[in-house]
Coordinates of C-alpha atoms in Angstrom, one line a residue:
Chain A
M385 CA -0.1 0.6 -0.3
R386 CA 2.4 2.6 0.7
L387 CA 4.9 1.5 -2.1
V388 CA 1.8 2.5 -4.4
T389 CA 1.2 5.5 -2.3
L390 CA 5.1 6.6 -3.4
L391 CA 4.1 5.3 -6.8
V392 CA 1.8 8.0 -7.0
V393 CA 4.1 10.6 -5.1
F394 CA 6.5 9.8 -8.0
V395 CA 4.3 10.4 -11.1
V396 CA 2.4 13.4 -9.8
S397 CA 6.0 14.9 -9.6
S398 CA 7.0 14.3 -12.6
A399 CA 4.3 15.8 -14.1
L400 CA 4.3 18.5 -12.3
G401 CA 8.4 19.1 -12.5
Y402 CA 7.8 18.4 -16.4
R403 CA 5.4 21.0 -16.7
V404 CA 7.4 24.2 -15.1
I405 CA 10.6 23.1 -15.7
R406 CA 9.7 23.5 -19.9
Q407 CA 8.6 26.9 -19.3
V408 CA 12.4 28.2 -18.3
P409 CA 14.2 29.1 -21.4
P410 CA 17.1 28.0 -22.7
L411 CA 19.2 31.1 -21.5
L412 CA 18.9 30.1 -18.2
H413 CA 19.5 26.1 -19.1
T414 CA 22.8 26.0 -16.9
P415 CA 21.4 27.6 -13.6
L416 CA 18.5 25.2 -14.1
M417 CA 20.4 22.4 -14.0
S418 CA 23.4 23.4 -10.8
G419 CA 20.2 24.4 -9.3
M420 CA 18.5 20.7 -10.2
N421 CA 21.5 19.7 -8.9
A422 CA 21.6 21.0 -5.8
I423 CA 17.4 19.3 -5.2
S424 CA 19.6 16.2 -5.9
G425 CA 21.4 16.7 -3.3
V426 CA 18.3 15.6 -1.2
S427 CA 18.8 12.2 -0.7
V428 CA 20.2 13.5 2.7
L429 CA 17.3 13.3 3.5
G430 CA 17.4 9.3 3.1
A431 CA 21.6 9.4 4.2
L432 CA 20.6 10.7 7.5
T433 CA 17.7 8.4 7.7
A434 CA 19.4 5.3 7.3
T435 CA 22.4 6.4 9.4
A436 CA 20.6 7.5 12.8
A437 CA 18.8 3.8 12.9
A438 CA 21.8 1.8 11.6
L439 CA 23.4 0.6 14.9
A440 CA 27.3 -1.4 13.4
T441 CA 29.8 1.0 13.2
G442 CA 31.0 0.6 9.5
N443 CA 27.5 1.4 8.6
R444 CA 27.2 4.4 11.4
L445 CA 30.8 5.7 9.7
L446 CA 29.5 4.6 5.7
G447 CA 26.3 6.8 6.1
A448 CA 27.9 9.8 8.2
L449 CA 30.0 10.0 3.9
A450 CA 27.0 10.0 2.4
V451 CA 25.5 12.5 4.8
V452 CA 29.1 15.2 3.6
L453 CA 28.7 13.8 -0.3
A454 CA 25.1 15.3 0.0
M455 CA 25.8 18.3 1.7
V456 CA 28.5 18.9 -0.2
N457 CA 26.1 18.8 -3.3
V458 CA 23.3 20.9 -1.7
I459 CA 24.9 24.1 -0.7
G460 CA 27.1 23.5 -3.6
G461 CA 25.0 23.5 -6.2
F462 CA 22.6 26.2 -4.4
V463 CA 25.6 28.6 -3.4
V464 CA 27.0 28.1 -7.2
T465 CA 23.6 28.3 -8.6
D466 CA 23.1 32.0 -7.1
R467 CA 26.5 32.5 -8.0
I468 CA 25.2 32.3 -11.7
L469 CA 21.8 33.8 -11.6
K470 CA 23.2 37.2 -10.1
K471 CA 25.2 38.2 -13.3
F472 CA 22.2 37.1 -14.9
R473 CA 21.3 41.3 -15.5
A474 CA 19.4 43.0 -18.6
K475 CA 21.4 45.7 -19.0
R476 CA 24.0 47.7 -17.1
Chain B
M597 CA 7.5 14.7 8.4
H598 CA 3.7 15.5 8.1
V599 CA 2.3 14.9 5.0
W600 CA 1.1 18.4 4.8
I601 CA 4.2 19.9 5.8
E602 CA 5.3 17.8 3.0
I603 CA 3.1 18.6 0.0
L604 CA 3.8 22.4 1.4
L605 CA 7.9 22.2 0.2
G606 CA 7.1 20.1 -2.4
A607 CA 5.0 23.0 -3.9
A608 CA 7.5 25.2 -3.1
I609 CA 10.2 24.4 -4.7
L610 CA 8.5 24.1 -7.9
A611 CA 6.7 27.9 -6.8
G612 CA 11.2 28.2 -6.6
I613 CA 11.7 26.3 -10.1
R614 CA 8.7 28.6 -11.6
L615 CA 10.5 31.6 -10.5
M616 CA 13.8 30.5 -12.6
S617 CA 12.1 30.6 -15.7
K618 CA 12.8 34.8 -15.2
P619 CA 15.8 36.5 -15.0
E620 CA 14.9 39.1 -13.1
T621 CA 13.5 36.4 -10.5
A622 CA 15.3 33.6 -11.1
V623 CA 17.5 34.5 -8.0
Q624 CA 15.0 34.7 -5.6
G625 CA 13.6 31.5 -7.2
N626 CA 16.5 28.6 -6.2
R627 CA 16.9 30.6 -2.9
L628 CA 13.2 29.9 -2.2
T629 CA 14.2 26.2 -3.3
A630 CA 17.3 26.2 -1.2
L631 CA 14.7 27.2 1.8
S632 CA 12.8 24.5 1.1
L633 CA 15.2 21.6 0.8
L634 CA 17.2 22.9 4.2
T635 CA 13.9 23.6 5.9
A636 CA 13.0 19.7 4.9
V637 CA 16.6 18.7 6.6
L638 CA 15.9 20.2 9.9
L639 CA 12.1 19.0 10.6
L640 CA 13.9 15.7 10.1
L641 CA 16.9 16.4 12.5
W642 CA 13.6 17.3 14.9
R643 CA 11.2 13.9 14.0
D644 CA 13.8 11.0 13.6
N645 CA 15.5 12.9 17.2
I646 CA 19.4 12.9 15.1
L647 CA 20.1 16.7 17.3
P648 CA 22.1 14.2 20.0
Q649 CA 23.8 12.9 17.2
P650 CA 26.8 14.3 17.2
I651 CA 28.7 12.0 14.5
L652 CA 26.1 13.0 11.7
L653 CA 25.5 17.0 13.4
A654 CA 29.0 16.7 12.6
A655 CA 29.0 14.8 9.2
L656 CA 26.4 17.7 7.9
A657 CA 28.9 20.7 9.5
T658 CA 31.6 19.3 7.5
G659 CA 29.5 18.4 4.3
A660 CA 27.9 22.5 4.6
A661 CA 31.4 23.7 4.9
L662 CA 33.4 21.8 1.8
G663 CA 30.2 22.3 -0.6
L664 CA 30.3 26.2 0.8
V665 CA 34.4 26.2 -0.3
L666 CA 34.2 24.4 -3.5
A667 CA 31.5 26.7 -4.6
L668 CA 33.4 29.6 -3.7
R669 CA 36.1 29.0 -5.6
V670 CA 35.2 27.7 -8.9
T671 CA 35.7 30.2 -11.8
M672 CA 32.6 30.0 -14.3
L673 CA 35.4 28.0 -16.5
Q674 CA 35.5 25.8 -14.9
M675 CA 31.7 25.1 -14.4
P676 CA 30.9 22.2 -16.7
Q677 CA 33.4 19.9 -14.5
M678 CA 31.7 21.3 -11.4
V679 CA 28.2 21.0 -12.8
A680 CA 29.5 17.3 -13.5
L681 CA 31.6 16.4 -9.9
L682 CA 28.5 17.6 -7.3
N683 CA 25.6 15.0 -10.1
G684 CA 28.2 12.0 -8.8
L685 CA 28.9 13.4 -5.9
G686 CA 24.6 12.8 -4.7
G687 CA 24.4 9.4 -7.0
A688 CA 27.0 8.5 -4.4
A689 CA 24.9 9.9 -1.2
S690 CA 21.8 7.5 -2.5
M691 CA 24.0 4.7 -3.3
L692 CA 25.8 4.6 0.2
T693 CA 22.6 5.5 1.8
V694 CA 20.9 2.1 0.6
F695 CA 23.4 0.2 1.6
V696 CA 22.7 0.9 5.1
A697 CA 19.4 1.0 5.4
V698 CA 19.5 -3.2 3.9
A699 CA 23.0 -3.8 5.5
D700 CA 21.5 -2.6 8.9
N701 CA 18.6 -4.0 8.4
T702 CA 17.9 -6.9 11.6
H703 CA 15.0 -8.7 9.0
T704 CA 14.7 -9.6 5.3
P705 CA 14.2 -6.9 2.9
G706 CA 11.2 -7.9 1.1
L707 CA 10.7 -7.8 -2.6
A708 CA 10.0 -4.4 -3.4
G709 CA 12.3 -3.9 -1.0
L710 CA 15.1 -5.2 -2.5
A711 CA 14.1 -4.3 -6.1
T712 CA 14.1 -0.7 -5.2
G713 CA 16.9 -0.6 -2.7
G714 CA 18.7 -2.3 -5.8
L715 CA 17.6 -0.3 -8.7
A716 CA 19.0 2.9 -6.2
V717 CA 22.0 1.1 -6.0
A718 CA 22.2 0.6 -9.4
V719 CA 21.3 4.4 -11.2
G720 CA 23.4 5.8 -7.9
G721 CA 26.8 3.8 -8.5
V722 CA 26.1 4.8 -12.4
T723 CA 25.9 8.3 -12.2
L724 CA 28.7 8.7 -9.7
S725 CA 31.7 7.1 -11.9
G726 CA 29.8 8.7 -15.2
S727 CA 29.9 11.8 -13.4
L728 CA 33.3 11.6 -12.6
V729 CA 34.9 10.5 -15.5
A730 CA 32.8 12.7 -17.8
A731 CA 34.4 15.7 -15.3
A732 CA 38.3 14.1 -15.4
K733 CA 37.4 14.4 -19.4
L734 CA 36.0 17.8 -18.5
H735 CA 38.4 18.8 -16.5
R736 CA 41.4 17.3 -19.1
L737 CA 42.4 14.5 -16.9
L738 CA 41.3 12.2 -19.7
P739 CA 41.4 12.9 -23.4
Q740 CA 38.0 15.3 -24.7
Q741 CA 38.1 12.9 -27.8
P742 CA 35.8 9.6 -28.1
I743 CA 37.4 6.6 -25.9
R744 CA 36.9 4.2 -28.2
I745 CA 35.7 0.3 -26.9
P746 CA 35.8 -2.3 -28.8
F747 CA 32.8 -4.0 -28.9
T748 CA 30.7 -0.8 -26.3
L749 CA 27.3 -1.8 -27.7
P750 CA 26.9 -5.4 -26.3
R751 CA 29.1 -5.0 -23.7
T752 CA 27.4 -2.1 -21.8
S753 CA 24.0 -3.7 -23.5
A754 CA 25.4 -7.1 -20.7
A755 CA 26.3 -4.4 -18.4
L756 CA 22.8 -3.6 -18.4
I757 CA 20.9 -6.1 -18.2
L758 CA 23.1 -8.3 -15.4
P759 CA 22.7 -6.0 -12.5
F760 CA 18.9 -6.2 -13.3
L761 CA 18.8 -10.4 -13.4
L762 CA 21.1 -9.3 -10.1
M763 CA 18.1 -7.7 -8.4
L764 CA 15.7 -10.7 -9.3
L765 CA 18.4 -13.0 -7.6
L766 CA 18.5 -10.9 -4.4
H767 CA 14.6 -12.0 -3.2
G768 CA 14.6 -14.0 -0.5
Q769 CA 17.8 -13.9 0.8
T770 CA 19.3 -13.1 4.4
G771 CA 20.4 -9.7 5.0
S772 CA 24.2 -10.9 4.7
E773 CA 24.0 -12.2 1.4
S774 CA 21.4 -9.0 0.3
T775 CA 24.5 -7.0 1.0
M776 CA 26.8 -9.0 -0.8
W777 CA 24.4 -8.8 -3.7
M778 CA 24.6 -5.0 -3.2
L779 CA 28.5 -5.3 -3.0
L780 CA 28.3 -7.1 -6.7
L781 CA 25.8 -4.7 -8.0
A782 CA 27.2 -1.8 -7.2
A783 CA 30.5 -3.1 -8.9
C784 CA 28.7 -3.7 -12.1
A785 CA 26.8 -0.7 -12.0
L786 CA 30.3 1.9 -11.6
A787 CA 31.6 -0.4 -14.4
L788 CA 29.0 0.3 -16.4
G789 CA 28.7 3.9 -15.8
A790 CA 32.6 4.6 -17.0
L791 CA 31.8 2.1 -19.7
L792 CA 29.1 4.8 -20.9
A793 CA 30.5 7.9 -20.7
L794 CA 34.3 6.8 -21.8
P795 CA 33.2 6.9 -25.5
V796 CA 31.7 10.4 -25.1
G797 CA 33.5 12.8 -26.9
G798 CA 33.8 16.9 -25.8
A799 CA 31.0 18.5 -28.0
D800 CA 28.8 16.1 -26.8
M801 CA 29.3 16.5 -23.3
P802 CA 25.9 18.8 -22.9
I803 CA 23.9 15.8 -23.8
T804 CA 26.1 13.8 -20.8
I805 CA 25.8 15.6 -18.5
S806 CA 21.7 16.2 -18.6
L807 CA 21.2 13.0 -18.9
L808 CA 23.8 12.1 -15.7
N809 CA 21.6 15.4 -14.0
S810 CA 18.4 13.3 -14.6
M811 CA 19.8 9.9 -12.5
S812 CA 21.1 11.9 -10.1
G813 CA 17.7 12.6 -9.3
L814 CA 16.2 9.1 -10.3
A815 CA 18.8 7.7 -8.0
A816 CA 17.2 9.9 -5.2
S817 CA 14.3 9.1 -5.9
T818 CA 14.3 5.8 -5.5
C819 CA 16.5 5.7 -2.4
G820 CA 13.4 7.6 -0.6
F821 CA 11.6 4.7 -1.8
V822 CA 13.8 2.3 0.5
V823 CA 13.4 4.5 3.6
D824 CA 10.3 5.3 2.7
N825 CA 10.3 9.1 2.4
A826 CA 7.6 10.8 -0.5
F827 CA 9.2 14.2 -0.3
L828 CA 12.4 12.6 -1.4
V829 CA 10.9 10.4 -4.2
A830 CA 9.3 13.4 -5.4
A831 CA 12.1 16.3 -5.4
G832 CA 14.1 13.3 -6.5
A833 CA 11.6 13.1 -9.8
I834 CA 11.3 16.4 -10.1
V835 CA 15.1 17.0 -11.5
G836 CA 15.1 13.3 -12.8
A837 CA 12.1 15.2 -15.4
S838 CA 14.4 18.3 -15.8
G839 CA 17.5 16.3 -16.5
F840 CA 14.7 14.6 -18.9
I841 CA 13.8 17.5 -20.3
L842 CA 17.3 19.3 -21.3
T843 CA 19.0 15.4 -21.9
R844 CA 15.8 16.2 -25.2
V845 CA 16.8 19.3 -25.3
M846 CA 20.2 19.0 -26.3
C847 CA 20.0 15.6 -28.2
G848 CA 17.9 17.6 -30.8
A849 CA 19.6 20.8 -31.2
M850 CA 23.4 17.7 -32.2
N851 CA 20.0 15.8 -34.2
R852 CA 21.2 12.5 -32.5
S853 CA 20.2 9.9 -30.6
L854 CA 21.3 9.3 -27.1
M855 CA 21.7 5.4 -27.7
Q856 CA 24.6 7.0 -30.4
V857 CA 26.5 10.1 -27.8
L858 CA 26.6 6.3 -25.5
T859 CA 28.6 4.3 -28.2
G860 CA 30.1 7.7 -29.1
A861 CA 29.3 7.1 -33.0
T862 CA 28.5 11.1 -33.1
V863 CA 32.0 11.8 -34.4
A864 CA 33.6 11.1 -38.4
L865 CA 36.4 8.8 -38.2
P866 CA 39.3 10.2 -39.6
P867 CA 39.4 10.7 -42.7
S868 CA 36.0 12.2 -43.1
P869 CA 33.9 9.0 -44.9
F870 CA 32.3 12.0 -47.1
P871 CA 35.5 15.1 -47.5
L872 CA 34.2 18.2 -49.5
P873 CA 36.3 18.7 -52.8
P874 CA 38.9 21.3 -52.4
S875 CA 37.9 24.4 -53.2
P876 CA 38.1 26.0 -56.2
F877 CA 38.0 29.3 -55.3
L878 CA 39.9 31.7 -52.9
K879 CA 42.4 29.6 -51.5
P880 CA 42.9 30.9 -47.0
A881 CA 45.9 33.3 -48.0
A882 CA 43.6 35.2 -50.3
H883 CA 40.6 35.8 -47.9
A884 CA 43.1 39.0 -46.6
A885 CA 41.9 40.7 -49.6
A886 CA 38.4 39.6 -49.5
F887 CA 37.6 42.6 -47.2
D888 CA 38.9 45.1 -44.8
P889 CA 37.8 43.5 -41.2
V890 CA 38.5 46.4 -39.4
E891 CA 36.8 49.4 -41.8
S892 CA 33.8 46.9 -42.3
L893 CA 33.2 45.9 -38.8
L894 CA 33.8 50.4 -38.3
E895 CA 30.8 51.0 -40.8
A896 CA 28.8 48.3 -39.8
K897 CA 25.3 49.1 -38.6
S898 CA 24.1 45.0 -37.2
V899 CA 27.3 43.2 -36.1
V900 CA 26.2 39.5 -34.6
I901 CA 28.8 38.1 -33.0
I902 CA 28.5 33.9 -32.4
P903 CA 30.2 32.5 -29.8
G904 CA 31.6 28.7 -29.8
Y905 CA 33.7 26.5 -27.2
G906 CA 37.3 27.5 -28.4
M907 CA 36.3 30.8 -26.7
A908 CA 35.9 29.3 -23.7
L909 CA 39.0 27.8 -24.5
G910 CA 40.7 30.9 -25.3
E911 CA 39.7 32.7 -22.3
A912 CA 38.5 35.3 -24.7
E913 CA 35.4 36.3 -23.0
T914 CA 37.2 39.8 -22.2
Q915 CA 37.7 40.5 -25.5
V916 CA 34.7 39.6 -27.0
R917 CA 33.1 41.8 -24.1
D918 CA 35.2 44.9 -25.6
L919 CA 34.7 44.2 -28.7
Y920 CA 31.1 44.5 -27.8
E921 CA 31.4 47.6 -26.2
L922 CA 33.7 49.2 -28.6
L923 CA 31.1 48.6 -31.5
A924 CA 27.3 49.5 -29.4
G925 CA 29.0 52.4 -28.2
R926 CA 29.1 54.1 -31.6
G927 CA 25.9 53.0 -32.2
A928 CA 26.0 49.6 -34.3
D929 CA 23.4 46.9 -33.2
V930 CA 25.0 44.3 -31.5
K931 CA 23.8 41.1 -30.7
F932 CA 25.1 36.8 -29.7
A933 CA 24.0 34.6 -31.4
I934 CA 23.4 31.4 -29.1
H935 CA 23.7 27.8 -30.6
P936 CA 21.6 25.7 -28.0
V937 CA 24.9 23.2 -27.8
A938 CA 27.4 25.8 -28.1
G939 CA 30.4 24.5 -25.2
R940 CA 30.4 22.0 -22.8
M941 CA 26.6 22.0 -20.7
P942 CA 23.2 23.4 -21.6
G943 CA 23.9 26.7 -21.5
H944 CA 27.5 27.5 -22.0
M945 CA 27.7 30.4 -23.1
T946 CA 25.4 32.4 -21.5
V947 CA 27.2 31.8 -18.5
L948 CA 30.2 33.0 -19.6
L949 CA 28.5 35.9 -22.0
A950 CA 27.1 37.0 -18.5
D951 CA 30.1 36.5 -16.7
V952 CA 31.1 39.2 -18.7
D953 CA 29.0 41.5 -17.7
I954 CA 26.9 41.2 -21.3
P955 CA 23.0 42.0 -21.0
Y956 CA 20.9 39.1 -21.4
D957 CA 18.7 40.1 -23.4
K958 CA 21.6 40.3 -26.4
M959 CA 21.9 36.6 -26.2
I960 CA 19.4 35.6 -28.7
Q961 CA 19.3 31.8 -29.4
I962 CA 19.2 30.4 -32.4
D963 CA 15.8 30.8 -33.9
A964 CA 15.4 33.9 -33.4
I965 CA 18.7 34.8 -34.7
N966 CA 18.7 33.2 -37.8
P967 CA 16.1 35.1 -39.2
E968 CA 18.4 37.8 -38.8
F969 CA 21.2 37.1 -40.4
P970 CA 20.5 38.0 -44.3
R971 CA 20.5 41.7 -43.6
T972 CA 23.7 41.0 -40.5
D973 CA 26.4 43.4 -42.0
V974 CA 28.6 41.6 -39.9
A975 CA 28.7 38.4 -38.1
V976 CA 32.1 38.2 -35.6
I977 CA 32.8 34.0 -35.6
V978 CA 34.4 33.2 -32.7
G979 CA 35.7 29.9 -31.8
A980 CA 32.2 27.8 -33.1
C981 CA 33.0 25.5 -36.0
D982 CA 30.2 22.3 -36.3
V983 CA 27.6 24.8 -35.0
V984 CA 28.2 27.3 -37.9
N985 CA 28.6 24.1 -40.8
P986 CA 26.5 25.0 -43.7
A987 CA 27.7 21.6 -44.5
A988 CA 24.9 20.4 -41.9
N989 CA 22.1 20.9 -44.4
T990 CA 23.9 19.5 -47.5
A991 CA 25.8 17.0 -46.0
V992 CA 23.5 13.5 -45.9
G993 CA 25.2 10.5 -43.8
T994 CA 27.4 12.4 -41.9
P995 CA 27.6 13.6 -38.2
I996 CA 26.0 16.5 -38.4
Y997 CA 23.6 16.5 -41.0
G998 CA 20.2 18.2 -40.7
M999 CA 21.6 19.5 -36.8
P1000 CA 20.4 22.9 -36.4
I1001 CA 22.6 25.9 -37.3
L1002 CA 23.8 29.2 -37.0
R1003 CA 23.3 30.8 -40.2
A1004 CA 26.2 32.9 -39.9
H1005 CA 27.1 32.4 -44.1
Q1006 CA 24.2 34.7 -45.0
A1007 CA 25.2 37.1 -43.0
K1008 CA 26.7 40.3 -45.7
R1009 CA 30.4 39.9 -44.5
I1010 CA 31.9 37.0 -42.2
I1011 CA 35.3 37.2 -40.0
V1012 CA 36.0 34.1 -38.6
C1013 CA 38.4 34.2 -35.5
N1014 CA 39.0 30.5 -35.1
A1015 CA 42.4 28.5 -34.1
D1016 CA 42.5 26.9 -37.8
T1017 CA 40.4 25.7 -40.8
K1018 CA 40.4 22.2 -39.8
P1019 CA 36.7 20.4 -38.9
G1020 CA 35.6 20.7 -36.1
Y1021 CA 34.7 18.1 -33.3
S1022 CA 32.0 16.4 -35.4
G1023 CA 35.7 16.1 -38.1
I1024 CA 33.5 17.5 -41.2
E1025 CA 34.6 19.8 -43.3
N1026 CA 33.0 23.2 -43.3
P1027 CA 32.5 25.2 -46.2
L1028 CA 32.3 28.3 -45.5
Y1029 CA 36.0 28.6 -44.7
Q1030 CA 35.8 29.4 -48.6
Q1031 CA 33.3 31.4 -49.0
G1032 CA 34.1 34.6 -51.0
N1033 CA 33.0 37.3 -48.2
V1034 CA 34.6 35.1 -45.6
V1035 CA 38.1 36.8 -43.7
L1036 CA 40.4 34.5 -41.1
L1037 CA 42.1 35.5 -38.7
P1038 CA 43.8 32.0 -37.5
G1039 CA 45.2 31.6 -33.7
N1040 CA 44.0 31.8 -30.6
A1041 CA 40.7 33.5 -30.6
S1042 CA 42.0 36.1 -27.2
S1043 CA 45.0 36.9 -29.4
T1044 CA 43.0 37.3 -32.7
L1045 CA 40.6 39.5 -31.1
H1046 CA 43.3 41.6 -28.8
Q1047 CA 44.9 42.3 -32.1
L1048 CA 41.4 43.5 -34.2
L1049 CA 40.5 46.1 -31.4
K1050 CA 43.8 47.5 -31.5
D1051 CA 43.8 48.5 -35.1
L1052 CA 39.8 49.3 -34.6
Q1053 CA 40.9 51.7 -32.2
S1054 CA 44.0 53.4 -34.2
R1055 CA 41.6 53.5 -37.1
I1056 CA 39.6 55.8 -35.2
S1057 CA 41.9 58.3 -33.4
R1058 CA 43.3 58.5 -37.3
R1059 CA 39.7 59.6 -38.0

């Protein structure tokens, strides 16, 4: 039952995302990509949950590594996107 | 997390992306998206009672600090490899998370759990190794040319099918056995990612990066199935959709299929199977007399500048900006023609131009600028070859046939600031160089343009 719910969430989000992202003009394709890139670091949520529940030390360390990598992705992605977007100006 | 909060945060992410479709609001859009994501992290810290776990707080802080340093130090020129690297990290995080979730599970995971877990490990692994190979190519640690692997197609398809078969075998195993299978699956996925990225050449990078972007989202989404987090599933799916759109746009702009790109079939093997007959008209040396580039630029009322990867390679953005300012300052209408796949990632040229303060309303996309070329006085090509190659319309059977090009060859006069007159990445000769109304200024674009600017200034002061 839960699997079905998640599948519905997956399909609905993909469709909504597709509709919204199609509106982004080619001019902004790089910041769109780096911004989406940052969002893919959302797996930090999964890494936190799994690691918090893990008992074995090895698994906890592996999980902590996953948290570090995902966080680099999130913060790095958003800050880079911010830097790129600030450069787009209509006139000086 | 409460379901309504999850939906609210998901809606905020979509609203942020919507704001990102206009340059004026894009900065706020990105910040809204970032804020939603960080809120989700904070809520999870509270819900899963993570606050008393110092190792996780330390990991969060370390990752954030590393990400910040990386993001502030990277230059706009290094952006393609930065994006590729971050994609890979996302894939790695998803893969590791599933490992931890499966390995530390005391009860035997069900079929659905193993299938989604296997999928997440497979997609995450391919994303990781594919992104690292792509980043290494972009950073020139690996050659930019396609690295041809014999029997690529059978090998890659075997590498694709094998993990899926393994995934089916996983069912019914105990926890520790599942971990063993997962490890094997990860090894296969890592090998496959490298196999897929190695044959991809430099000019096909925009497609590969878009695809890896999509996959990093899918990896996160499948990871959400494993840890049963609907928000993670949703956010990952949105990224997957975005990467899918970009991949399609990039493939369309190069007139090739994803399969051709991943098998490295997009470059003509030397010697080119369809060589153009040697020009009976002018030899390159004679072109210098075709017209005076300095005089024609000073007289031009409309100028279109066409940047290509050569501009990035020669770091000629500053000189391009100076040329733009000089001509625009004299009252000429100066625009930039942007081809979707010029460069190494989607939108590469617009970022480089924005970096040197070119207003974005002067960057015109292919469909809007093409009708203007016949009334353009001077087209200035800076390090672009394949994207302005008229052979794309005529050379049937070549890798670029049918690719939409910028019709610079229709301009009244054309100045080419390319390194040489050798074919571009596609390996197809460019007949534009042989037109009578073309002046070639061979060499590194930044020094060529520097000289051109000096000549322009001295001619102006002499008047």
